[in-house]
PDB file of C-alpha atoms in Angstrom:
ATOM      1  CA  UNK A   1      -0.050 -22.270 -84.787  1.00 80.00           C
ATOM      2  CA  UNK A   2      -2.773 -22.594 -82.456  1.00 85.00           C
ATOM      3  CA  UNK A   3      -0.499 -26.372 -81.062  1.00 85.00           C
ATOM      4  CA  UNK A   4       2.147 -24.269 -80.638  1.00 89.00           C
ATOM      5  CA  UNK A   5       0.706 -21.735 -78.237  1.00 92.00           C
ATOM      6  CA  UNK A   6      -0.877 -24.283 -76.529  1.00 92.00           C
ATOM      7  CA  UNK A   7       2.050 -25.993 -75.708  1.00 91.00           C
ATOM      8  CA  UNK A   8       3.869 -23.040 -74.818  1.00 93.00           C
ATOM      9  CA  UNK A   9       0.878 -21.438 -72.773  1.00 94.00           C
ATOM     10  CA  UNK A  10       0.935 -24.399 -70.760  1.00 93.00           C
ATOM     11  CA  UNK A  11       4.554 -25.010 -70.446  1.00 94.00           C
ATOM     12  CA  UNK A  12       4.649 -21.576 -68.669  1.00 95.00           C
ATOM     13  CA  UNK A  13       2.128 -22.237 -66.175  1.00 94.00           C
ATOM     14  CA  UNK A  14       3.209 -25.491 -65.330  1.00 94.00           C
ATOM     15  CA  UNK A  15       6.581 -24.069 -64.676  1.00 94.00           C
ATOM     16  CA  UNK A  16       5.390 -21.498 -62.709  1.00 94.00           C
ATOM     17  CA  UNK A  17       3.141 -24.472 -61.100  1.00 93.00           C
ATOM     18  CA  UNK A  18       6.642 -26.431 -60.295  1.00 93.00           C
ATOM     19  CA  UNK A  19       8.404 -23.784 -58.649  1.00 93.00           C
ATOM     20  CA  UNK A  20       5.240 -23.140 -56.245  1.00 91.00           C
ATOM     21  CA  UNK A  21       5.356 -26.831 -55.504  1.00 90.00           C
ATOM     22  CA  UNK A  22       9.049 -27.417 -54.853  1.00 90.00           C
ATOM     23  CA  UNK A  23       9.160 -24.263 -52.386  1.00 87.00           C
ATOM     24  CA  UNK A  24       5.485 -24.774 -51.000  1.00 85.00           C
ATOM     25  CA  UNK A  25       4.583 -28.013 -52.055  1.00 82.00           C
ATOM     26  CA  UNK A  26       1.505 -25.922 -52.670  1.00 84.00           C
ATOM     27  CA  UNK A  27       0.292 -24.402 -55.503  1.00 89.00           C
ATOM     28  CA  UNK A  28      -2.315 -21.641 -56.008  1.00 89.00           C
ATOM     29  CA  UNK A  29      -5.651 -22.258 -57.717  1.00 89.00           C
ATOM     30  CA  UNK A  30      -5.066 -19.597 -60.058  1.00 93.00           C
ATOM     31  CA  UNK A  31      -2.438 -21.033 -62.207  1.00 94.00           C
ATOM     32  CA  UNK A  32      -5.246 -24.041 -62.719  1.00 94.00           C
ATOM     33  CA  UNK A  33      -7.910 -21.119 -63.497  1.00 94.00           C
ATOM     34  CA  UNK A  34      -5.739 -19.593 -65.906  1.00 95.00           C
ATOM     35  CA  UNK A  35      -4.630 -22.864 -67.468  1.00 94.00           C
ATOM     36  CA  UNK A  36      -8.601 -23.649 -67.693  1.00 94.00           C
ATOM     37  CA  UNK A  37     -10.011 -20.544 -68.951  1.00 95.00           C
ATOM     38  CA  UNK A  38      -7.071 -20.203 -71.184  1.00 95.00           C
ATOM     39  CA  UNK A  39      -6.985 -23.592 -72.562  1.00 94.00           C
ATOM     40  CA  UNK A  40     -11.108 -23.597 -73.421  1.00 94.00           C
ATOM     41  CA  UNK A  41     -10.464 -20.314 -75.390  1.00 95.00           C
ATOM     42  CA  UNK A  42      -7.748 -21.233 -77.731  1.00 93.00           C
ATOM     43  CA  UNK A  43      -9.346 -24.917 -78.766  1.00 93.00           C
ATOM     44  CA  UNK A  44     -12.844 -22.921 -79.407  1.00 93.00           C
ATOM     45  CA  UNK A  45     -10.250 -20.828 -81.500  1.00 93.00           C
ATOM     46  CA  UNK A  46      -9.139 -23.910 -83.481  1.00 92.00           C
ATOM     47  CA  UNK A  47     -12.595 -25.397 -83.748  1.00 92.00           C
ATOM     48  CA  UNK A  48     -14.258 -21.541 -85.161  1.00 93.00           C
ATOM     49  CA  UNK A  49     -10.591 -21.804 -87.823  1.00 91.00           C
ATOM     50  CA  UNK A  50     -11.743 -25.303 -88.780  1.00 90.00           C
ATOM     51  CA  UNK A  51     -15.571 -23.864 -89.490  1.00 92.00           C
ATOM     52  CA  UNK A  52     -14.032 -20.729 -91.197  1.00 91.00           C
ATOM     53  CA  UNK A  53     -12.261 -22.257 -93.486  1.00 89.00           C
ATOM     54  CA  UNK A  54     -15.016 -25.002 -93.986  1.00 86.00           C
ATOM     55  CA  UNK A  55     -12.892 -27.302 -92.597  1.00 88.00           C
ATOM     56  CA  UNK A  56     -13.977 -31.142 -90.524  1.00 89.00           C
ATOM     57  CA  UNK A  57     -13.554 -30.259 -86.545  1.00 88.00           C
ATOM     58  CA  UNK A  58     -15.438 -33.174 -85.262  1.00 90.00           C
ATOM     59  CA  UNK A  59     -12.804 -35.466 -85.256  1.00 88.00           C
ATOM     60  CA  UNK A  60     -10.676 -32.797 -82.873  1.00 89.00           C
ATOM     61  CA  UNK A  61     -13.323 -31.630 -81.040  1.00 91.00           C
ATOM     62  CA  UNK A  62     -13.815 -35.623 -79.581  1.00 91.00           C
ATOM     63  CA  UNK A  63     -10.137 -35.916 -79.160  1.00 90.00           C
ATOM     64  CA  UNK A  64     -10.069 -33.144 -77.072  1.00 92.00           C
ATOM     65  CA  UNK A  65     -13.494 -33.812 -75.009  1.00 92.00           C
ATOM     66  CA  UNK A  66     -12.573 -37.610 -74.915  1.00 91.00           C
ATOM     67  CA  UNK A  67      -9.332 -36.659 -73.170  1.00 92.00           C
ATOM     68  CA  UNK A  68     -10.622 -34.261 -70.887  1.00 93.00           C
ATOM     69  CA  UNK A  69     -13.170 -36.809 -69.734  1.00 94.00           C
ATOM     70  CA  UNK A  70     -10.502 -39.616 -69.307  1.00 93.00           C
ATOM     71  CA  UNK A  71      -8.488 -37.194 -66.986  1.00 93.00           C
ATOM     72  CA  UNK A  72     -11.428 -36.613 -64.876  1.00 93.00           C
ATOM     73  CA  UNK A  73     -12.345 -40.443 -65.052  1.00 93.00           C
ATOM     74  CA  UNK A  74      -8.314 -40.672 -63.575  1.00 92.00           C
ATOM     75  CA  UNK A  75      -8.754 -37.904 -61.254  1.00 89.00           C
ATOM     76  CA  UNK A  76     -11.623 -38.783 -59.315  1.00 89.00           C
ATOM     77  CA  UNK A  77     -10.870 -42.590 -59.277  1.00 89.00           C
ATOM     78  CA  UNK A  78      -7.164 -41.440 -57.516  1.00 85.00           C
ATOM     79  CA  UNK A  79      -9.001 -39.327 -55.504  1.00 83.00           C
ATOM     80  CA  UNK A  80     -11.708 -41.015 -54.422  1.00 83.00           C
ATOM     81  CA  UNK A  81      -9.106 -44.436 -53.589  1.00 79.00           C
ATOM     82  CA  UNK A  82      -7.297 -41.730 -51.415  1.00 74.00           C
ATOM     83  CA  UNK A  83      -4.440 -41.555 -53.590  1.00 75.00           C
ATOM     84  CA  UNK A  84      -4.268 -37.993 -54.373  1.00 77.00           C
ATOM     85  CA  UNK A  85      -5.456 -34.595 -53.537  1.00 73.00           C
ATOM     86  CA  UNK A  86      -7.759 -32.160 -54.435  1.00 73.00           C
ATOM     87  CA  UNK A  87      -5.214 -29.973 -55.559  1.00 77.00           C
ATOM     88  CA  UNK A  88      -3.374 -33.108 -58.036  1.00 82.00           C
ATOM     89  CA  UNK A  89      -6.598 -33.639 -59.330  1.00 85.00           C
ATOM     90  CA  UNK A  90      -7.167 -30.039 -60.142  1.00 87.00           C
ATOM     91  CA  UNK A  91      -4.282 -30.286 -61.884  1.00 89.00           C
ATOM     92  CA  UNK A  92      -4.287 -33.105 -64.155  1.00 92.00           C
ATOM     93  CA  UNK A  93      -7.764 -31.885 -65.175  1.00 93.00           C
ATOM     94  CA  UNK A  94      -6.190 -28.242 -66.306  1.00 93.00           C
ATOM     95  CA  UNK A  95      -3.774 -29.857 -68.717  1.00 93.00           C
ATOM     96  CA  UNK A  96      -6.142 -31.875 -70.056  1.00 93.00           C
ATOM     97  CA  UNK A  97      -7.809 -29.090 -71.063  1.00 94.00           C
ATOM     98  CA  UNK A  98      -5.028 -27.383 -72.236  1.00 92.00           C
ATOM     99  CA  UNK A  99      -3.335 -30.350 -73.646  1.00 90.00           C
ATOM    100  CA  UNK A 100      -2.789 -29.683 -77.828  1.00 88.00           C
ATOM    101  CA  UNK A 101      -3.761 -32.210 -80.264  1.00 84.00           C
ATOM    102  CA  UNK A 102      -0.801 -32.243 -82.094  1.00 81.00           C
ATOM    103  CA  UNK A 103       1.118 -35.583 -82.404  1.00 79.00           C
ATOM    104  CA  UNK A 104       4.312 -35.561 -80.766  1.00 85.00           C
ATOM    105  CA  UNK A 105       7.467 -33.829 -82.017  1.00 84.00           C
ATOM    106  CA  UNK A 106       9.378 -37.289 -82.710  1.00 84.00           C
ATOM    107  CA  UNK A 107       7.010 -40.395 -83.056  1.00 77.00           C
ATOM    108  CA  UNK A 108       9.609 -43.246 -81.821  1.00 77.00           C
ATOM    109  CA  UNK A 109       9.078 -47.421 -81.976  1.00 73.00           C
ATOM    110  CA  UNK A 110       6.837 -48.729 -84.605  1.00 75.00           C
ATOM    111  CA  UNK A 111       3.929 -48.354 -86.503  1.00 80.00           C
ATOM    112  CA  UNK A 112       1.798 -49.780 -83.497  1.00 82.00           C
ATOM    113  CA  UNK A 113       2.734 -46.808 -81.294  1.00 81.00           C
ATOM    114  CA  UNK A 114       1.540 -44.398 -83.988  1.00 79.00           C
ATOM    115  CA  UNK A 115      -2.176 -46.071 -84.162  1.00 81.00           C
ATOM    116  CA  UNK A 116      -2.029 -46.223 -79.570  1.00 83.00           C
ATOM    117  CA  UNK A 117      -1.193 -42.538 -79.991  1.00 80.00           C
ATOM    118  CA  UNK A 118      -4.135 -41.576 -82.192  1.00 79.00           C
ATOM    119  CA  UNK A 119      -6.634 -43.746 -80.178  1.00 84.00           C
ATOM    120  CA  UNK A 120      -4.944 -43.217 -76.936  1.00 87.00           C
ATOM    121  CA  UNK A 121      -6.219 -39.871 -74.960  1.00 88.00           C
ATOM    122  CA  UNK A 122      -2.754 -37.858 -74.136  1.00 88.00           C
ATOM    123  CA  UNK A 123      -3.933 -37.110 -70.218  1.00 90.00           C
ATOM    124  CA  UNK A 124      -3.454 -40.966 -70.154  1.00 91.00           C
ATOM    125  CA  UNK A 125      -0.042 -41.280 -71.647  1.00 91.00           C
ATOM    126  CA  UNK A 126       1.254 -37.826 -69.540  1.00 92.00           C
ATOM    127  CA  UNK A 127      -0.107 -39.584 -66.141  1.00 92.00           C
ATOM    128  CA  UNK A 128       1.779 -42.995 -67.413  1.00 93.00           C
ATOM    129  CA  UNK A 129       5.408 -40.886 -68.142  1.00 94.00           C
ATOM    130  CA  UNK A 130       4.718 -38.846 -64.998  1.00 94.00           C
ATOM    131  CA  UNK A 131       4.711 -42.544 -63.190  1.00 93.00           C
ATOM    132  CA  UNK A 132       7.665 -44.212 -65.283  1.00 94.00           C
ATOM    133  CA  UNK A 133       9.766 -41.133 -64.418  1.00 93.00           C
ATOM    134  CA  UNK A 134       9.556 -41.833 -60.752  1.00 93.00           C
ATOM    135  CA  UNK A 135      10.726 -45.224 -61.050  1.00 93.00           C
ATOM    136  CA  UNK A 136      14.144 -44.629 -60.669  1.00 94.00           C
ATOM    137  CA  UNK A 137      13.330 -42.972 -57.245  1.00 94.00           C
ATOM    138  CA  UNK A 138      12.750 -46.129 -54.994  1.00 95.00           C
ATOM    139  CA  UNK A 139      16.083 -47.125 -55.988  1.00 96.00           C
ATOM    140  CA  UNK A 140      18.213 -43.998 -55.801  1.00 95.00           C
ATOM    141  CA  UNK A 141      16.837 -44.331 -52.431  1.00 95.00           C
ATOM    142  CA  UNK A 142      17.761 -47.865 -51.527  1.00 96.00           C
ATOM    143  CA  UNK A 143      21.201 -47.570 -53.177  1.00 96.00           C
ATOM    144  CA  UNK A 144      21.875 -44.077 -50.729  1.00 95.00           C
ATOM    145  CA  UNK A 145      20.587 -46.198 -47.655  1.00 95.00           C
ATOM    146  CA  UNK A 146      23.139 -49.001 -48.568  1.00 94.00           C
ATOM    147  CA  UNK A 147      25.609 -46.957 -49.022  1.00 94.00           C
ATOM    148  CA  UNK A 148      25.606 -44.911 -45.467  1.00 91.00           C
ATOM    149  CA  UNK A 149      24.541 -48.488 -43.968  1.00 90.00           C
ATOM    150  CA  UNK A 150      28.500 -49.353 -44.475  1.00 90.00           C
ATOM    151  CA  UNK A 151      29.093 -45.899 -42.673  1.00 89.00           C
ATOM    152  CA  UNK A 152      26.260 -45.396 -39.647  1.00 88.00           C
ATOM    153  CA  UNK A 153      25.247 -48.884 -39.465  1.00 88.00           C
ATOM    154  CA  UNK A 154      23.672 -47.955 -35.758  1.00 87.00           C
ATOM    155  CA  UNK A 155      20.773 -46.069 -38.172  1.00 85.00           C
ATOM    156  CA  UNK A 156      19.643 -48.793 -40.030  1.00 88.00           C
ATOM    157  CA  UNK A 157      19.140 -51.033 -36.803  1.00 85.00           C
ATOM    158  CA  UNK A 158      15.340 -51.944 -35.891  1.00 82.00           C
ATOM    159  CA  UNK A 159      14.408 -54.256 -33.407  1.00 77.00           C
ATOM    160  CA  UNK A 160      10.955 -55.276 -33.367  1.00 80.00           C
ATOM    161  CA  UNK A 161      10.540 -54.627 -37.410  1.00 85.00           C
ATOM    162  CA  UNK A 162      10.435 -57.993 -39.630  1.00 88.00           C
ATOM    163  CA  UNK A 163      12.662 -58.474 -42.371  1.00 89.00           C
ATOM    164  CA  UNK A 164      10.496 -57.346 -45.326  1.00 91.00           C
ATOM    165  CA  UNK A 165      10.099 -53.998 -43.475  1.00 90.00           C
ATOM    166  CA  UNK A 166      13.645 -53.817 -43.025  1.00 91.00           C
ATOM    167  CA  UNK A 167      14.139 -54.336 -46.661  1.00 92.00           C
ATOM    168  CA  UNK A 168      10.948 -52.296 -47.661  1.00 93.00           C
ATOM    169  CA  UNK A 169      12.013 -48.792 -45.804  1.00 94.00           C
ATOM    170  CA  UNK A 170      15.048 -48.588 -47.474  1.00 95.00           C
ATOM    171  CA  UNK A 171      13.029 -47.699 -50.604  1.00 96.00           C
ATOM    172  CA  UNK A 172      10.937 -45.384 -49.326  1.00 94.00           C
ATOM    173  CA  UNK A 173      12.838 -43.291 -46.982  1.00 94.00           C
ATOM    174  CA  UNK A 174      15.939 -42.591 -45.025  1.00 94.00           C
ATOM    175  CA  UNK A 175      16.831 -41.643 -41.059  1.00 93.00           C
ATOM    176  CA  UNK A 176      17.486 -38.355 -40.385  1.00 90.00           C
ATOM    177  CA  UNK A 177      18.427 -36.016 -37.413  1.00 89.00           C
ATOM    178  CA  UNK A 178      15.805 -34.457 -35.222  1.00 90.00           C
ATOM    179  CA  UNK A 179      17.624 -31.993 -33.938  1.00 87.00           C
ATOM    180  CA  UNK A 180      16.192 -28.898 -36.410  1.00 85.00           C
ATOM    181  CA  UNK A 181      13.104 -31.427 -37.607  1.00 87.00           C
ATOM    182  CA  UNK A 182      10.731 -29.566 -35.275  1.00 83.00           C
ATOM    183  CA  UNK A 183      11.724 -26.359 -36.689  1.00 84.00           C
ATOM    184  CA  UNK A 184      10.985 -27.737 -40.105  1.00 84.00           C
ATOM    185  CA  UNK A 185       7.957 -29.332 -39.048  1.00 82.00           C
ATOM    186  CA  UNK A 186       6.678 -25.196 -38.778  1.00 80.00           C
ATOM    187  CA  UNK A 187       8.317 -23.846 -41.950  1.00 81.00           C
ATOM    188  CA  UNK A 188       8.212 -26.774 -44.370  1.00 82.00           C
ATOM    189  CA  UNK A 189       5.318 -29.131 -42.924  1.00 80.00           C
ATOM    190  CA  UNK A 190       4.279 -31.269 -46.094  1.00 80.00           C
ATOM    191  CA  UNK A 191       8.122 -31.987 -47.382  1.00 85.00           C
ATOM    192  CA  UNK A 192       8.451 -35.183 -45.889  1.00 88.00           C
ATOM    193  CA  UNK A 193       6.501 -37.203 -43.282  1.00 90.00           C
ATOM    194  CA  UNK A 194       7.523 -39.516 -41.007  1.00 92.00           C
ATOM    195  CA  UNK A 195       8.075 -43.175 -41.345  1.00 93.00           C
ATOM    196  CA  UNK A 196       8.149 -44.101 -37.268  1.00 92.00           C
ATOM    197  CA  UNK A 197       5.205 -43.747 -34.880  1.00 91.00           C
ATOM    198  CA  UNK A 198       5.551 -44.255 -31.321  1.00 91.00           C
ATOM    199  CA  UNK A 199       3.474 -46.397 -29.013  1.00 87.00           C
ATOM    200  CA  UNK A 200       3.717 -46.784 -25.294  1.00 86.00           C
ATOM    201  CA  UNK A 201       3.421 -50.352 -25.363  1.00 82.00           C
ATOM    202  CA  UNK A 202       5.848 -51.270 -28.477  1.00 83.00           C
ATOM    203  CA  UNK A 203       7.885 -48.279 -28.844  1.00 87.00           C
ATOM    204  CA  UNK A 204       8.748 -46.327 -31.868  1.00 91.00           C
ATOM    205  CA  UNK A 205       7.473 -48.967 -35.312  1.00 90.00           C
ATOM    206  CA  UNK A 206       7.891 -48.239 -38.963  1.00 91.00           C
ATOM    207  CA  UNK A 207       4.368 -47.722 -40.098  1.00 89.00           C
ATOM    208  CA  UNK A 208       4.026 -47.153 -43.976  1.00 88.00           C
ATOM    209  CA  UNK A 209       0.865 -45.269 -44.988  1.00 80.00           C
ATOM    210  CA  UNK A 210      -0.695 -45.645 -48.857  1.00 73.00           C
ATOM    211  CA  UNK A 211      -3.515 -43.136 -48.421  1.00 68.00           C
ATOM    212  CA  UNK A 212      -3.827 -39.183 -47.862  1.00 66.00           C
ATOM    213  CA  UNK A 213      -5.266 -37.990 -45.087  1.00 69.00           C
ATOM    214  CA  UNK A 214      -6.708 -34.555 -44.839  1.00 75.00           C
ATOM    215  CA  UNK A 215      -3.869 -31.895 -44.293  1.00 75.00           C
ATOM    216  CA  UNK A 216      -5.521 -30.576 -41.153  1.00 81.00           C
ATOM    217  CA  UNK A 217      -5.758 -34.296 -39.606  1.00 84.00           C
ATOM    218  CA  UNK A 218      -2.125 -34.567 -41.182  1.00 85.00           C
ATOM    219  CA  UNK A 219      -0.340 -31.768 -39.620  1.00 86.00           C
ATOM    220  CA  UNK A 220      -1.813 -33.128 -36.162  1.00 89.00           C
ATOM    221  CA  UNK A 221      -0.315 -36.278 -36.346  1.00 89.00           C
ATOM    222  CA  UNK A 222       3.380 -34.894 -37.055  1.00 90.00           C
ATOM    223  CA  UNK A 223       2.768 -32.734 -34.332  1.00 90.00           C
ATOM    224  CA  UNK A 224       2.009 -35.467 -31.833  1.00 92.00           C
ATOM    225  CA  UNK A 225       5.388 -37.429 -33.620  1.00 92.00           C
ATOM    226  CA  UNK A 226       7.329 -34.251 -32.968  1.00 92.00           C
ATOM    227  CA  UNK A 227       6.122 -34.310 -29.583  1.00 92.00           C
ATOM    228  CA  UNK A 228       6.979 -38.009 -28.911  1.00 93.00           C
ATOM    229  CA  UNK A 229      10.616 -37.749 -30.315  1.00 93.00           C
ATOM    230  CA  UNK A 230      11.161 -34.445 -27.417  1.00 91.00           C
ATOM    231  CA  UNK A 231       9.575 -36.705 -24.734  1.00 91.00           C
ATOM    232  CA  UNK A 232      11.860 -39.776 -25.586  1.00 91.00           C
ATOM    233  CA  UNK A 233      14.353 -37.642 -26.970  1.00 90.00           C
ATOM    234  CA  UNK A 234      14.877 -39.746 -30.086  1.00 91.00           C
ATOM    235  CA  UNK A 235      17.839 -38.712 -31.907  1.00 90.00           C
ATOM    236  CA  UNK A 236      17.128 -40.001 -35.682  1.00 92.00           C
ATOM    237  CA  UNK A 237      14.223 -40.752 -36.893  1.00 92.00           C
ATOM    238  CA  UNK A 238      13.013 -42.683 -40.338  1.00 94.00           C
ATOM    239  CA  UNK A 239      11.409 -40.666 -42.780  1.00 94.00           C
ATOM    240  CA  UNK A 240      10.097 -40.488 -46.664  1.00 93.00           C
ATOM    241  CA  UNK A 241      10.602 -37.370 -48.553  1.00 91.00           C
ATOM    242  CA  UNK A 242       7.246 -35.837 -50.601  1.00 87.00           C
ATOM    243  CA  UNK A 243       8.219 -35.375 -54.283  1.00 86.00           C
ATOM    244  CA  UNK A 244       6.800 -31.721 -55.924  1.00 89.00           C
ATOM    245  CA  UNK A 245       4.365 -34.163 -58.135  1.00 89.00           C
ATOM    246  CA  UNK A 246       3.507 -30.811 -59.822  1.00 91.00           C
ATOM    247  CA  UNK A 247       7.293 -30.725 -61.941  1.00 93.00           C
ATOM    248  CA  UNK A 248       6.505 -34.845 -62.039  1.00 93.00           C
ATOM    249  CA  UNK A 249       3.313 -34.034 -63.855  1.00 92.00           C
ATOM    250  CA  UNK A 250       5.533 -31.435 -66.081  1.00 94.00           C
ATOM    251  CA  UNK A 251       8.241 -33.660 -66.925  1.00 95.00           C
ATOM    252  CA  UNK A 252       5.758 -36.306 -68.192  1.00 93.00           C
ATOM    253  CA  UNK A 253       3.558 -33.652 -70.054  1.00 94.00           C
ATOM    254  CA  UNK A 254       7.139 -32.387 -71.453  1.00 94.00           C
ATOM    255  CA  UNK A 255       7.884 -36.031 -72.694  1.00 94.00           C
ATOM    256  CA  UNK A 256       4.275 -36.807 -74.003  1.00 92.00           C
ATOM    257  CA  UNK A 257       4.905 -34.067 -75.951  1.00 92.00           C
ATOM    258  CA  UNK A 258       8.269 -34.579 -77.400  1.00 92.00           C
ATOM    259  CA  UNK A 259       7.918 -38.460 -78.064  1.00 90.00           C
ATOM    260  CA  UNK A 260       4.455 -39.702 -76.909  1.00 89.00           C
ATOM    261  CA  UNK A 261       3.869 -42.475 -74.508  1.00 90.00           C
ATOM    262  CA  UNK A 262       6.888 -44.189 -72.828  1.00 91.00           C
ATOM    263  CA  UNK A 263       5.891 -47.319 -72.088  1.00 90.00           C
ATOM    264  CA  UNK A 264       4.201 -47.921 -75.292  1.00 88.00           C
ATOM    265  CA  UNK A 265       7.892 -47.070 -76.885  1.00 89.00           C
ATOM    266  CA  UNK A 266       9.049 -49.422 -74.348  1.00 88.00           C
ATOM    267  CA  UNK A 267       6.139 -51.872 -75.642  1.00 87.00           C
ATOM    268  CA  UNK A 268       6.750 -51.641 -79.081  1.00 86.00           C
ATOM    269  CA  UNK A 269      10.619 -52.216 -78.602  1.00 85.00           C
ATOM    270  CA  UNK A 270      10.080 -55.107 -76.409  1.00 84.00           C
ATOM    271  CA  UNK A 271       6.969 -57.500 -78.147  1.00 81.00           C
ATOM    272  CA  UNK A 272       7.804 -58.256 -81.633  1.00 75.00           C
TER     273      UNK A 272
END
């Protein structure tokens, strides 16, 4: 019983989560409180049930403190390479905590996926379905690019950029019009960012960026890019589109849930 309202408990807020992220890309620290606070309670519930009724809890109380620990361990290592935010790693940590301990709902490949899933902690296989769900992304991306390529062809034209970032940008973005961008750049500032930078000497270059910057020093450099396109009134401009990683993060704590880890299904289906 007490699986089930975890999972539901936490399906709720991370709903509520997604929808603040795909409007805002921003969500508020209370749903993470909440989620916390919420999350503590109802496994010290199951542990007192366990001592009640004279039953072991060590073994779940280690599962659940081992996977906490190996979200934080995740977290901060994301964080601290400048791969994520405060505000992701706030949030893997709050379904860690609120993360059941219930195997999944349907327990697919072989018997080697059963022992990875009882050894395995679960904020490790929701970050690795989060991950494998994006996949597809790059390519939905490229195949769109190729696609208008046969109809604007003038877009996809760059003439100082080499070959592989010719062939890389078409994964990771698209061109787009700047005539309402500035407008958007106000109302909707961390929805996409911008591919192209100018330079007086070179002119506008794809630059691709693998870090996160602080949103303060962030904002400032879109604003100097919005600036540049009105001074050399640039017409289309290359940019890559910022995913609500908050409903990413849901979809692969939906899936953990359902069937476990994906790519040790994958695994197991694969190696014989």
């Amino acid at each position: 019983m007490i699986g089930i309202i975890l999972i539901s408990f936490s399906l709720f807020l991370l709903l509520i989560a997604s929808y603040f992220d795909i409007k805002y890309r921003e969500v508020a620290d209370w749903v993470w409180l909440i989620m916390i606070f919420g999350g503590i309670i109802l496994h010290l519930i199951q542990i007192l049930t366990f001592i009640l009724n004279k039953e072991p809890f060590f073994n779940y109380f280690i599962n659940w403190s081992g996977n906490l620990i190996v979200a934080i361990i995740i977290a901060l290592i994301l964080l601290l390479g400048g791969l994520w935010g405060g505000a992701d790693m706030f949030a893997l940590i709050a379904i860690a905590v609120c993360s059941p301990m219930t195997v999944p709902v349907f327990i697919l490949g072989d018997n080697r996926v059963e022992v990875l899933i009882k050894i395995v902690p679960r904020s490790f296989s929701l970050l690795s379905n989060a991950i494998l769900l994006t996949v597809p992304v790059p390519f939905i991306l490229f195949f769109y690019n190729c696609f208008h390529l046969l109809i604007q062809s003038d877009l996809y034209k760059f003439k100082q950029e080499s070959l592989k970032n010719k062939i890389a940008v078409l994964f990771i973005g698209y061109p787009r019009n700047t005539v309402k961008i500035s407008t958007e750049m106000e109302t909707k500032p961390w929805h996409f960012d911008f591919l192209e930078e100018y330079d007086q000497d070179t002119g506008w270059r794809i630059k691709f960026r693998l870090g996160l910057d602080n949103p303060e020093n962030d904002f400032k450099r879109k604003k100097l890019i919005i600036t540049s396109i009105k001074n050399t009134k640039k017409q289309t401009i290359w940019v890559q589109p910022s995913y609500p990683f908050i409903l990413i993060l849901t979809l692969g704590f939906i899936t953990e849930i359902l069937i476990g880890n994906i790519l040790f299904i994958t695994l197991s289906y694969l190696i014989p």
